[in-house]
Amino acid sequence: MNKTPREDLLEDLKDIEFAKLYGAEDAKLDFAITLLKARENANLTQKEFAAKLGISQPYIARLESGEANPTLGTIGSVLATLGLRLVTNTASLTPEPELPVTNLADSAADNEIANQVEDFLRQDQEKVYGNSTCGYISQKPSEQRHIAEPLSAYDIGERDIIGGVVA
Amino acid sequence: MWPVEYYTRPDGSQPAREWISEQDGSIRASIYARIETLGKEGLILRGNGILVSIIPKRKKKDKFIPGFYELKHRGKKWRLATYFDRKEGRFILLRGWRKHSRIQIEDVDKARELLEEYLVTKEE
Protein backbone atom coordinates (compact mmCIF):
# COMPACT_ATOMS: atom_id res chain seq x y z
CA MET A 1 0.00 0.00 0.00
CA ASN A 2 1.42 3.36 -1.03
CA LYS A 3 1.89 6.00 1.62
CA THR A 4 0.28 9.41 1.42
CA PRO A 5 2.13 12.70 2.02
CA ARG A 6 0.26 13.06 5.30
CA GLU A 7 1.46 9.67 6.52
CA ASP A 8 5.03 10.67 5.68
CA LEU A 9 4.56 13.96 7.52
CA LEU A 10 3.24 12.22 10.62
CA GLU A 11 6.31 9.99 10.58
CA ASP A 12 8.65 12.97 10.25
CA LEU A 13 6.90 14.82 13.07
CA LYS A 14 8.12 12.21 15.54
CA ASP A 15 11.44 14.02 15.32
CA ILE A 16 11.17 17.08 17.57
CA GLU A 17 13.69 19.11 15.54
CA PHE A 18 11.63 18.55 12.42
CA ALA A 19 8.42 19.35 14.32
CA LYS A 20 9.87 22.75 15.30
CA LEU A 21 10.71 23.57 11.68
CA TYR A 22 7.31 22.39 10.53
CA GLY A 23 5.51 24.39 13.23
CA ALA A 24 7.18 27.60 12.05
CA GLU A 25 6.17 26.99 8.43
CA ASP A 26 2.66 26.00 9.41
CA ALA A 27 2.15 29.18 11.49
CA LYS A 28 3.34 31.43 8.65
CA LEU A 29 1.06 29.69 6.18
CA ASP A 30 -1.91 29.83 8.54
CA PHE A 31 -1.55 33.58 8.86
CA ALA A 32 -0.95 33.88 5.10
CA ILE A 33 -4.28 32.24 4.28
CA THR A 34 -6.10 34.28 6.92
CA LEU A 35 -4.68 37.48 5.50
CA LEU A 36 -5.44 36.53 1.90
CA LYS A 37 -9.07 35.83 2.74
CA ALA A 38 -9.42 38.99 4.84
CA ARG A 39 -7.98 41.17 2.09
CA GLU A 40 -10.23 39.62 -0.53
CA ASN A 41 -13.25 40.05 1.73
CA ALA A 42 -12.34 43.73 1.97
CA ASN A 43 -12.26 43.75 -1.85
CA LEU A 44 -8.77 45.20 -1.94
CA THR A 45 -5.99 44.37 -4.36
CA GLN A 46 -2.54 43.74 -2.90
CA LYS A 47 -1.50 47.11 -4.29
CA GLU A 48 -4.42 48.96 -2.68
CA PHE A 49 -3.86 47.14 0.58
CA ALA A 50 -0.15 47.98 0.57
CA ALA A 51 -0.91 51.64 -0.06
CA LYS A 52 -3.36 51.65 2.82
CA LEU A 53 -0.76 50.11 5.11
CA GLY A 54 2.10 52.21 3.85
CA ILE A 55 4.23 49.19 2.99
CA SER A 56 5.35 47.66 -0.28
CA GLN A 57 3.16 45.35 -2.37
CA PRO A 58 5.92 42.71 -2.58
CA TYR A 59 5.90 42.51 1.20
CA ILE A 60 2.15 41.85 1.14
CA ALA A 61 2.82 39.15 -1.45
CA ARG A 62 5.40 37.59 0.84
CA LEU A 63 3.02 37.71 3.81
CA GLU A 64 0.27 36.07 1.77
CA SER A 65 2.54 33.32 0.52
CA GLY A 66 3.80 32.48 3.98
CA GLU A 67 7.36 33.52 3.17
CA ALA A 68 7.63 36.52 5.46
CA ASN A 69 8.20 36.14 9.17
CA PRO A 70 6.27 39.08 10.66
CA THR A 71 6.38 39.96 14.33
CA LEU A 72 3.19 39.71 16.34
CA GLY A 73 3.11 43.52 16.32
CA THR A 74 3.25 43.59 12.54
CA ILE A 75 0.44 41.06 12.34
CA GLY A 76 -1.65 43.21 14.67
CA SER A 77 -0.99 46.34 12.59
CA VAL A 78 -1.77 44.62 9.31
CA LEU A 79 -5.05 43.19 10.60
CA ALA A 80 -6.06 46.47 12.24
CA THR A 81 -5.95 48.12 8.82
CA LEU A 82 -8.76 45.75 7.83
CA GLY A 83 -10.66 46.43 11.05
CA LEU A 84 -9.65 43.05 12.44
CA ARG A 85 -7.69 41.76 15.40
CA LEU A 86 -5.61 38.67 15.98
CA VAL A 87 -7.29 35.86 17.90
CA THR A 88 -4.84 33.30 19.18
CA ASN A 89 -5.65 29.73 19.97
CA THR A 90 -4.03 26.34 19.77
CA ALA A 91 -5.06 23.17 18.01
CA SER A 92 -3.55 19.84 17.12
CA LEU A 93 -0.63 20.25 14.75
CA THR A 94 -2.14 17.62 12.51
CA PRO A 95 -5.92 17.72 12.85
CA GLU A 96 -7.94 14.92 11.36
CA PRO A 97 -8.78 15.84 7.78
CA GLU A 98 -12.36 16.73 6.97
CA LEU A 99 -14.31 14.54 4.58
CA PRO A 100 -12.79 14.75 1.15
CA VAL A 101 -14.38 16.41 -1.79
CA THR A 102 -15.43 13.31 -3.70
CA ASN A 103 -16.09 12.85 -7.37
CA LEU A 104 -16.76 16.37 -8.53
CA ALA A 105 -18.42 15.23 -11.71
CA ASP A 106 -20.95 12.98 -10.00
CA SER A 107 -21.73 14.34 -6.58
CA ALA A 108 -24.60 16.80 -6.43
CA ALA A 109 -23.45 17.91 -2.99
CA ASP A 110 -20.20 19.06 -4.48
CA ASN A 111 -21.83 21.01 -7.28
CA GLU A 112 -20.90 24.38 -5.88
CA ILE A 113 -17.28 23.37 -5.46
CA ALA A 114 -17.30 21.84 -8.92
CA ASN A 115 -18.52 25.11 -10.41
CA GLN A 116 -15.88 27.02 -8.50
CA VAL A 117 -13.22 24.64 -9.78
CA GLU A 118 -14.39 25.08 -13.37
CA ASP A 119 -14.27 28.86 -12.87
CA PHE A 120 -10.74 28.66 -11.51
CA LEU A 121 -9.51 26.49 -14.35
CA ARG A 122 -11.20 28.72 -16.93
CA GLN A 123 -9.58 31.78 -15.36
CA ASP A 124 -6.21 30.06 -15.63
CA GLN A 125 -6.76 29.42 -19.31
CA GLU A 126 -7.92 32.99 -19.94
CA LYS A 127 -4.84 34.31 -18.20
CA VAL A 128 -2.70 32.45 -20.68
CA TYR A 129 -4.63 32.92 -23.87
CA GLY A 130 -6.89 35.86 -23.09
CA ASN A 131 -10.48 35.59 -24.22
CA SER A 132 -9.36 34.64 -27.70
CA THR A 133 -5.92 33.53 -28.77
CA CYS A 134 -4.16 36.84 -28.57
CA GLY A 135 -1.62 36.27 -25.83
CA TYR A 136 -1.34 37.30 -22.25
CA ILE A 137 -3.69 39.47 -20.32
CA SER A 138 -2.33 42.83 -19.37
CA GLN A 139 -3.49 43.06 -15.79
CA LYS A 140 -0.67 42.52 -13.32
CA PRO A 141 -1.29 40.07 -10.48
CA SER A 142 -0.92 42.72 -7.82
CA GLU A 143 -3.76 44.65 -9.42
CA GLN A 144 -6.18 41.79 -9.74
CA ARG A 145 -9.02 42.17 -7.37
CA HIS A 146 -10.01 38.62 -6.55
CA ILE A 147 -7.68 35.91 -7.73
CA ALA A 148 -4.30 37.54 -7.78
CA GLU A 149 -2.31 34.63 -9.07
CA PRO A 150 1.17 35.55 -10.21
CA LEU A 151 1.74 33.95 -13.57
CA SER A 152 5.09 32.72 -14.69
CA ALA A 153 4.93 35.37 -17.40
CA TYR A 154 5.28 37.95 -14.67
CA ASP A 155 7.45 35.84 -12.46
CA ILE A 156 10.43 37.90 -11.53
CA GLY A 157 12.50 34.88 -10.63
CA GLU A 158 14.52 34.64 -7.49
CA ARG A 159 15.54 38.23 -7.01
CA ASP A 160 15.32 39.49 -3.48
CA ILE A 161 12.14 41.26 -2.63
CA ILE A 162 12.69 44.20 -0.34
CA GLY A 163 9.67 44.40 1.86
CA GLY A 164 8.48 47.27 3.96
CA VAL A 165 8.02 46.98 7.68
CA VAL A 166 5.10 48.12 9.69
CA ALA A 167 6.44 50.40 12.38
CA MET B 1 -10.59 18.83 2.18
CA TRP B 2 -8.71 18.13 -1.03
CA PRO B 3 -6.91 14.79 -1.13
CA VAL B 4 -3.26 15.05 -2.11
CA GLU B 5 -1.42 11.98 -3.37
CA TYR B 6 1.92 11.08 -4.80
CA TYR B 7 1.86 9.93 -8.39
CA THR B 8 2.88 6.28 -8.61
CA ARG B 9 4.43 5.28 -11.92
CA PRO B 10 3.63 1.94 -13.55
CA ASP B 11 6.98 0.63 -12.24
CA GLY B 12 5.93 1.49 -8.67
CA SER B 13 8.27 4.45 -8.21
CA GLN B 14 7.01 7.74 -6.76
CA PRO B 15 9.22 10.58 -8.05
CA ALA B 16 7.72 13.29 -5.83
CA ARG B 17 8.02 11.23 -2.66
CA GLU B 18 11.56 10.18 -3.47
CA TRP B 19 12.58 13.79 -4.11
CA ILE B 20 10.97 15.05 -0.89
CA SER B 21 12.69 12.39 1.18
CA GLU B 22 16.09 13.55 -0.15
CA GLN B 23 15.61 17.13 1.08
CA ASP B 24 16.96 18.44 4.37
CA GLY B 25 14.63 19.04 7.31
CA SER B 26 14.07 22.75 6.69
CA ILE B 27 13.09 22.26 3.06
CA ARG B 28 11.02 19.18 3.85
CA ALA B 29 9.13 21.06 6.56
CA SER B 30 8.25 23.83 4.12
CA ILE B 31 7.17 21.29 1.49
CA TYR B 32 4.92 19.35 3.85
CA ALA B 33 3.44 22.56 5.30
CA ARG B 34 2.45 23.64 1.79
CA ILE B 35 1.09 20.21 0.91
CA GLU B 36 -1.01 20.20 4.09
CA THR B 37 -2.29 23.69 3.29
CA LEU B 38 -3.08 22.55 -0.25
CA GLY B 39 -5.11 19.72 1.25
CA LYS B 40 -7.03 22.14 3.45
CA GLU B 41 -7.52 25.06 1.08
CA GLY B 42 -7.28 23.54 -2.39
CA LEU B 43 -7.36 25.86 -5.36
CA ILE B 44 -7.63 28.96 -3.20
CA LEU B 45 -3.82 28.83 -3.05
CA ARG B 46 -3.87 30.10 -6.63
CA GLY B 47 -4.57 33.47 -5.04
CA ASN B 48 -1.31 33.91 -3.21
CA GLY B 49 1.46 32.61 -5.40
CA ILE B 50 1.86 29.25 -3.69
CA LEU B 51 0.12 27.35 -6.47
CA VAL B 52 0.99 28.69 -9.89
CA SER B 53 -0.10 27.55 -13.34
CA ILE B 54 2.67 26.09 -15.43
CA ILE B 55 2.59 28.05 -18.62
CA PRO B 56 4.28 26.65 -21.69
CA LYS B 57 7.32 28.67 -22.64
CA ARG B 58 7.32 27.13 -26.11
CA LYS B 59 3.76 27.84 -27.11
CA LYS B 60 3.97 26.16 -30.49
CA LYS B 61 5.20 22.88 -29.04
CA ASP B 62 3.43 22.62 -25.71
CA LYS B 63 -0.18 23.19 -24.88
CA PHE B 64 -1.45 24.82 -21.73
CA ILE B 65 -2.94 22.12 -19.50
CA PRO B 66 -5.61 23.34 -17.08
CA GLY B 67 -4.88 22.00 -13.62
CA PHE B 68 -1.13 21.65 -14.20
CA TYR B 69 0.47 23.69 -11.44
CA GLU B 70 3.63 24.09 -9.49
CA LEU B 71 3.50 24.27 -5.74
CA LYS B 72 6.35 26.58 -4.85
CA HIS B 73 8.44 28.35 -2.28
CA ARG B 74 10.37 31.25 -3.74
CA GLY B 75 12.68 31.81 -0.80
CA LYS B 76 13.62 28.16 -0.40
CA LYS B 77 13.80 27.76 -4.17
CA TRP B 78 11.87 24.58 -4.66
CA ARG B 79 9.09 23.62 -7.01
CA LEU B 80 6.76 20.65 -6.93
CA ALA B 81 4.82 19.92 -10.11
CA THR B 82 1.25 19.08 -9.27
CA TYR B 83 -1.81 18.17 -11.26
CA PHE B 84 -5.33 18.89 -10.11
CA ASP B 85 -7.50 16.05 -11.37
CA ARG B 86 -10.80 17.88 -11.61
CA LYS B 87 -12.84 14.71 -12.12
CA GLU B 88 -11.50 13.04 -9.01
CA GLY B 89 -11.16 16.28 -7.03
CA ARG B 90 -7.62 15.46 -5.97
CA PHE B 91 -4.11 16.76 -6.37
CA ILE B 92 -1.44 14.49 -7.77
CA LEU B 93 2.15 15.32 -6.84
CA LEU B 94 4.29 14.55 -9.88
CA ARG B 95 7.90 15.53 -9.19
CA GLY B 96 9.94 18.17 -7.46
CA TRP B 97 13.13 20.08 -8.07
CA ARG B 98 15.32 22.81 -6.64
CA LYS B 99 15.21 25.92 -8.74
CA HIS B 100 18.69 26.97 -9.84
CA SER B 101 17.93 29.03 -12.90
CA ARG B 102 15.14 31.30 -13.99
CA ILE B 103 13.85 28.99 -16.68
CA GLN B 104 13.48 25.31 -15.89
CA ILE B 105 12.32 23.84 -19.17
CA GLU B 106 13.95 20.46 -18.56
CA ASP B 107 12.34 20.05 -15.16
CA VAL B 108 8.96 21.14 -16.46
CA ASP B 109 9.30 18.79 -19.44
CA LYS B 110 9.94 15.84 -17.13
CA ALA B 111 6.90 16.79 -15.07
CA ARG B 112 4.82 17.10 -18.23
CA GLU B 113 5.91 13.60 -19.27
CA LEU B 114 4.83 12.23 -15.91
CA LEU B 115 1.50 14.00 -16.23
CA GLU B 116 0.96 12.51 -19.67
CA GLU B 117 1.84 9.09 -18.28
CA TYR B 118 -0.62 9.60 -15.42
CA LEU B 119 -3.40 10.58 -17.80
CA VAL B 120 -2.75 7.64 -20.12
CA THR B 121 -2.48 5.14 -17.25
CA LYS B 122 -5.71 6.46 -15.78
CA GLU B 123 -7.55 5.94 -19.06
CA GLU B 124 -6.51 2.31 -19.29
Coordinates of C-alpha atoms in Angstrom, one line a residue:
Chain A
M1 CA 0.0 0.0 0.0
N2 CA 1.4 3.4 -1.0
K3 CA 1.9 6.0 1.6
T4 CA 0.3 9.4 1.4
P5 CA 2.1 12.7 2.0
R6 CA 0.3 13.1 5.3
E7 CA 1.5 9.7 6.5
D8 CA 5.0 10.7 5.7
L9 CA 4.6 14.0 7.5
L10 CA 3.2 12.2 10.6
E11 CA 6.3 10.0 10.6
D12 CA 8.7 13.0 10.3
L13 CA 6.9 14.8 13.1
K14 CA 8.1 12.2 15.5
D15 CA 11.4 14.0 15.3
I16 CA 11.2 17.1 17.6
E17 CA 13.7 19.1 15.5
F18 CA 11.6 18.5 12.4
A19 CA 8.4 19.4 14.3
K20 CA 9.9 22.7 15.3
L21 CA 10.7 23.6 11.7
Y22 CA 7.3 22.4 10.5
G23 CA 5.5 24.4 13.2
A24 CA 7.2 27.6 12.1
E25 CA 6.2 27.0 8.4
D26 CA 2.7 26.0 9.4
A27 CA 2.1 29.2 11.5
K28 CA 3.3 31.4 8.7
L29 CA 1.1 29.7 6.2
D30 CA -1.9 29.8 8.5
F31 CA -1.5 33.6 8.9
A32 CA -1.0 33.9 5.1
I33 CA -4.3 32.2 4.3
T34 CA -6.1 34.3 6.9
L35 CA -4.7 37.5 5.5
L36 CA -5.4 36.5 1.9
K37 CA -9.1 35.8 2.7
A38 CA -9.4 39.0 4.8
R39 CA -8.0 41.2 2.1
E40 CA -10.2 39.6 -0.5
N41 CA -13.3 40.1 1.7
A42 CA -12.3 43.7 2.0
N43 CA -12.3 43.7 -1.9
L44 CA -8.8 45.2 -1.9
T45 CA -6.0 44.4 -4.4
Q46 CA -2.5 43.7 -2.9
K47 CA -1.5 47.1 -4.3
E48 CA -4.4 49.0 -2.7
F49 CA -3.9 47.1 0.6
A50 CA -0.2 48.0 0.6
A51 CA -0.9 51.6 -0.1
K52 CA -3.4 51.6 2.8
L53 CA -0.8 50.1 5.1
G54 CA 2.1 52.2 3.8
I55 CA 4.2 49.2 3.0
S56 CA 5.4 47.7 -0.3
Q57 CA 3.2 45.4 -2.4
P58 CA 5.9 42.7 -2.6
Y59 CA 5.9 42.5 1.2
I60 CA 2.1 41.8 1.1
A61 CA 2.8 39.1 -1.5
R62 CA 5.4 37.6 0.8
L63 CA 3.0 37.7 3.8
E64 CA 0.3 36.1 1.8
S65 CA 2.5 33.3 0.5
G66 CA 3.8 32.5 4.0
E67 CA 7.4 33.5 3.2
A68 CA 7.6 36.5 5.5
N69 CA 8.2 36.1 9.2
P70 CA 6.3 39.1 10.7
T71 CA 6.4 40.0 14.3
L72 CA 3.2 39.7 16.3
G73 CA 3.1 43.5 16.3
T74 CA 3.3 43.6 12.5
I75 CA 0.4 41.1 12.3
G76 CA -1.6 43.2 14.7
S77 CA -1.0 46.3 12.6
V78 CA -1.8 44.6 9.3
L79 CA -5.1 43.2 10.6
A80 CA -6.1 46.5 12.2
T81 CA -5.9 48.1 8.8
L82 CA -8.8 45.7 7.8
G83 CA -10.7 46.4 11.1
L84 CA -9.6 43.1 12.4
R85 CA -7.7 41.8 15.4
L86 CA -5.6 38.7 16.0
V87 CA -7.3 35.9 17.9
T88 CA -4.8 33.3 19.2
N89 CA -5.7 29.7 20.0
T90 CA -4.0 26.3 19.8
A91 CA -5.1 23.2 18.0
S92 CA -3.6 19.8 17.1
L93 CA -0.6 20.3 14.8
T94 CA -2.1 17.6 12.5
P95 CA -5.9 17.7 12.8
E96 CA -7.9 14.9 11.4
P97 CA -8.8 15.8 7.8
E98 CA -12.4 16.7 7.0
L99 CA -14.3 14.5 4.6
P100 CA -12.8 14.8 1.1
V101 CA -14.4 16.4 -1.8
T102 CA -15.4 13.3 -3.7
N103 CA -16.1 12.8 -7.4
L104 CA -16.8 16.4 -8.5
A105 CA -18.4 15.2 -11.7
D106 CA -20.9 13.0 -10.0
S107 CA -21.7 14.3 -6.6
A108 CA -24.6 16.8 -6.4
A109 CA -23.5 17.9 -3.0
D110 CA -20.2 19.1 -4.5
N111 CA -21.8 21.0 -7.3
E112 CA -20.9 24.4 -5.9
I113 CA -17.3 23.4 -5.5
A114 CA -17.3 21.8 -8.9
N115 CA -18.5 25.1 -10.4
Q116 CA -15.9 27.0 -8.5
V117 CA -13.2 24.6 -9.8
E118 CA -14.4 25.1 -13.4
D119 CA -14.3 28.9 -12.9
F120 CA -10.7 28.7 -11.5
L121 CA -9.5 26.5 -14.3
R122 CA -11.2 28.7 -16.9
Q123 CA -9.6 31.8 -15.4
D124 CA -6.2 30.1 -15.6
Q125 CA -6.8 29.4 -19.3
E126 CA -7.9 33.0 -19.9
K127 CA -4.8 34.3 -18.2
V128 CA -2.7 32.5 -20.7
Y129 CA -4.6 32.9 -23.9
G130 CA -6.9 35.9 -23.1
N131 CA -10.5 35.6 -24.2
S132 CA -9.4 34.6 -27.7
T133 CA -5.9 33.5 -28.8
C134 CA -4.2 36.8 -28.6
G135 CA -1.6 36.3 -25.8
Y136 CA -1.3 37.3 -22.2
I137 CA -3.7 39.5 -20.3
S138 CA -2.3 42.8 -19.4
Q139 CA -3.5 43.1 -15.8
K140 CA -0.7 42.5 -13.3
P141 CA -1.3 40.1 -10.5
S142 CA -0.9 42.7 -7.8
E143 CA -3.8 44.7 -9.4
Q144 CA -6.2 41.8 -9.7
R145 CA -9.0 42.2 -7.4
H146 CA -10.0 38.6 -6.6
I147 CA -7.7 35.9 -7.7
A148 CA -4.3 37.5 -7.8
E149 CA -2.3 34.6 -9.1
P150 CA 1.2 35.5 -10.2
L151 CA 1.7 33.9 -13.6
S152 CA 5.1 32.7 -14.7
A153 CA 4.9 35.4 -17.4
Y154 CA 5.3 38.0 -14.7
D155 CA 7.5 35.8 -12.5
I156 CA 10.4 37.9 -11.5
G157 CA 12.5 34.9 -10.6
E158 CA 14.5 34.6 -7.5
R159 CA 15.5 38.2 -7.0
D160 CA 15.3 39.5 -3.5
I161 CA 12.1 41.3 -2.6
I162 CA 12.7 44.2 -0.3
G163 CA 9.7 44.4 1.9
G164 CA 8.5 47.3 4.0
V165 CA 8.0 47.0 7.7
V166 CA 5.1 48.1 9.7
A167 CA 6.4 50.4 12.4
Chain B
M1 CA -10.6 18.8 2.2
W2 CA -8.7 18.1 -1.0
P3 CA -6.9 14.8 -1.1
V4 CA -3.3 15.0 -2.1
E5 CA -1.4 12.0 -3.4
Y6 CA 1.9 11.1 -4.8
Y7 CA 1.9 9.9 -8.4
T8 CA 2.9 6.3 -8.6
R9 CA 4.4 5.3 -11.9
P10 CA 3.6 1.9 -13.5
D11 CA 7.0 0.6 -12.2
G12 CA 5.9 1.5 -8.7
S13 CA 8.3 4.5 -8.2
Q14 CA 7.0 7.7 -6.8
P15 CA 9.2 10.6 -8.1
A16 CA 7.7 13.3 -5.8
R17 CA 8.0 11.2 -2.7
E18 CA 11.6 10.2 -3.5
W19 CA 12.6 13.8 -4.1
I20 CA 11.0 15.0 -0.9
S21 CA 12.7 12.4 1.2
E22 CA 16.1 13.6 -0.2
Q23 CA 15.6 17.1 1.1
D24 CA 17.0 18.4 4.4
G25 CA 14.6 19.0 7.3
S26 CA 14.1 22.7 6.7
I27 CA 13.1 22.3 3.1
R28 CA 11.0 19.2 3.8
A29 CA 9.1 21.1 6.6
S30 CA 8.2 23.8 4.1
I31 CA 7.2 21.3 1.5
Y32 CA 4.9 19.4 3.8
A33 CA 3.4 22.6 5.3
R34 CA 2.5 23.6 1.8
I35 CA 1.1 20.2 0.9
E36 CA -1.0 20.2 4.1
T37 CA -2.3 23.7 3.3
L38 CA -3.1 22.6 -0.2
G39 CA -5.1 19.7 1.2
K40 CA -7.0 22.1 3.5
E41 CA -7.5 25.1 1.1
G42 CA -7.3 23.5 -2.4
L43 CA -7.4 25.9 -5.4
I44 CA -7.6 29.0 -3.2
L45 CA -3.8 28.8 -3.1
R46 CA -3.9 30.1 -6.6
G47 CA -4.6 33.5 -5.0
N48 CA -1.3 33.9 -3.2
G49 CA 1.5 32.6 -5.4
I50 CA 1.9 29.3 -3.7
L51 CA 0.1 27.3 -6.5
V52 CA 1.0 28.7 -9.9
S53 CA -0.1 27.6 -13.3
I54 CA 2.7 26.1 -15.4
I55 CA 2.6 28.1 -18.6
P56 CA 4.3 26.7 -21.7
K57 CA 7.3 28.7 -22.6
R58 CA 7.3 27.1 -26.1
K59 CA 3.8 27.8 -27.1
K60 CA 4.0 26.2 -30.5
K61 CA 5.2 22.9 -29.0
D62 CA 3.4 22.6 -25.7
K63 CA -0.2 23.2 -24.9
F64 CA -1.5 24.8 -21.7
I65 CA -2.9 22.1 -19.5
P66 CA -5.6 23.3 -17.1
G67 CA -4.9 22.0 -13.6
F68 CA -1.1 21.7 -14.2
Y69 CA 0.5 23.7 -11.4
E70 CA 3.6 24.1 -9.5
L71 CA 3.5 24.3 -5.7
K72 CA 6.3 26.6 -4.9
H73 CA 8.4 28.3 -2.3
R74 CA 10.4 31.3 -3.7
G75 CA 12.7 31.8 -0.8
K76 CA 13.6 28.2 -0.4
K77 CA 13.8 27.8 -4.2
W78 CA 11.9 24.6 -4.7
R79 CA 9.1 23.6 -7.0
L80 CA 6.8 20.7 -6.9
A81 CA 4.8 19.9 -10.1
T82 CA 1.2 19.1 -9.3
Y83 CA -1.8 18.2 -11.3
F84 CA -5.3 18.9 -10.1
D85 CA -7.5 16.0 -11.4
R86 CA -10.8 17.9 -11.6
K87 CA -12.8 14.7 -12.1
E88 CA -11.5 13.0 -9.0
G89 CA -11.2 16.3 -7.0
R90 CA -7.6 15.5 -6.0
F91 CA -4.1 16.8 -6.4
I92 CA -1.4 14.5 -7.8
L93 CA 2.2 15.3 -6.8
L94 CA 4.3 14.6 -9.9
R95 CA 7.9 15.5 -9.2
G96 CA 9.9 18.2 -7.5
W97 CA 13.1 20.1 -8.1
R98 CA 15.3 22.8 -6.6
K99 CA 15.2 25.9 -8.7
H100 CA 18.7 27.0 -9.8
S101 CA 17.9 29.0 -12.9
R102 CA 15.1 31.3 -14.0
I103 CA 13.9 29.0 -16.7
Q104 CA 13.5 25.3 -15.9
I105 CA 12.3 23.8 -19.2
E106 CA 13.9 20.5 -18.6
D107 CA 12.3 20.1 -15.2
V108 CA 9.0 21.1 -16.5
D109 CA 9.3 18.8 -19.4
K110 CA 9.9 15.8 -17.1
A111 CA 6.9 16.8 -15.1
R112 CA 4.8 17.1 -18.2
E113 CA 5.9 13.6 -19.3
L114 CA 4.8 12.2 -15.9
L115 CA 1.5 14.0 -16.2
E116 CA 1.0 12.5 -19.7
E117 CA 1.8 9.1 -18.3
Y118 CA -0.6 9.6 -15.4
L119 CA -3.4 10.6 -17.8
V120 CA -2.8 7.6 -20.1
T121 CA -2.5 5.1 -17.3
K122 CA -5.7 6.5 -15.8
E123 CA -7.6 5.9 -19.1
E124 CA -6.5 2.3 -19.3

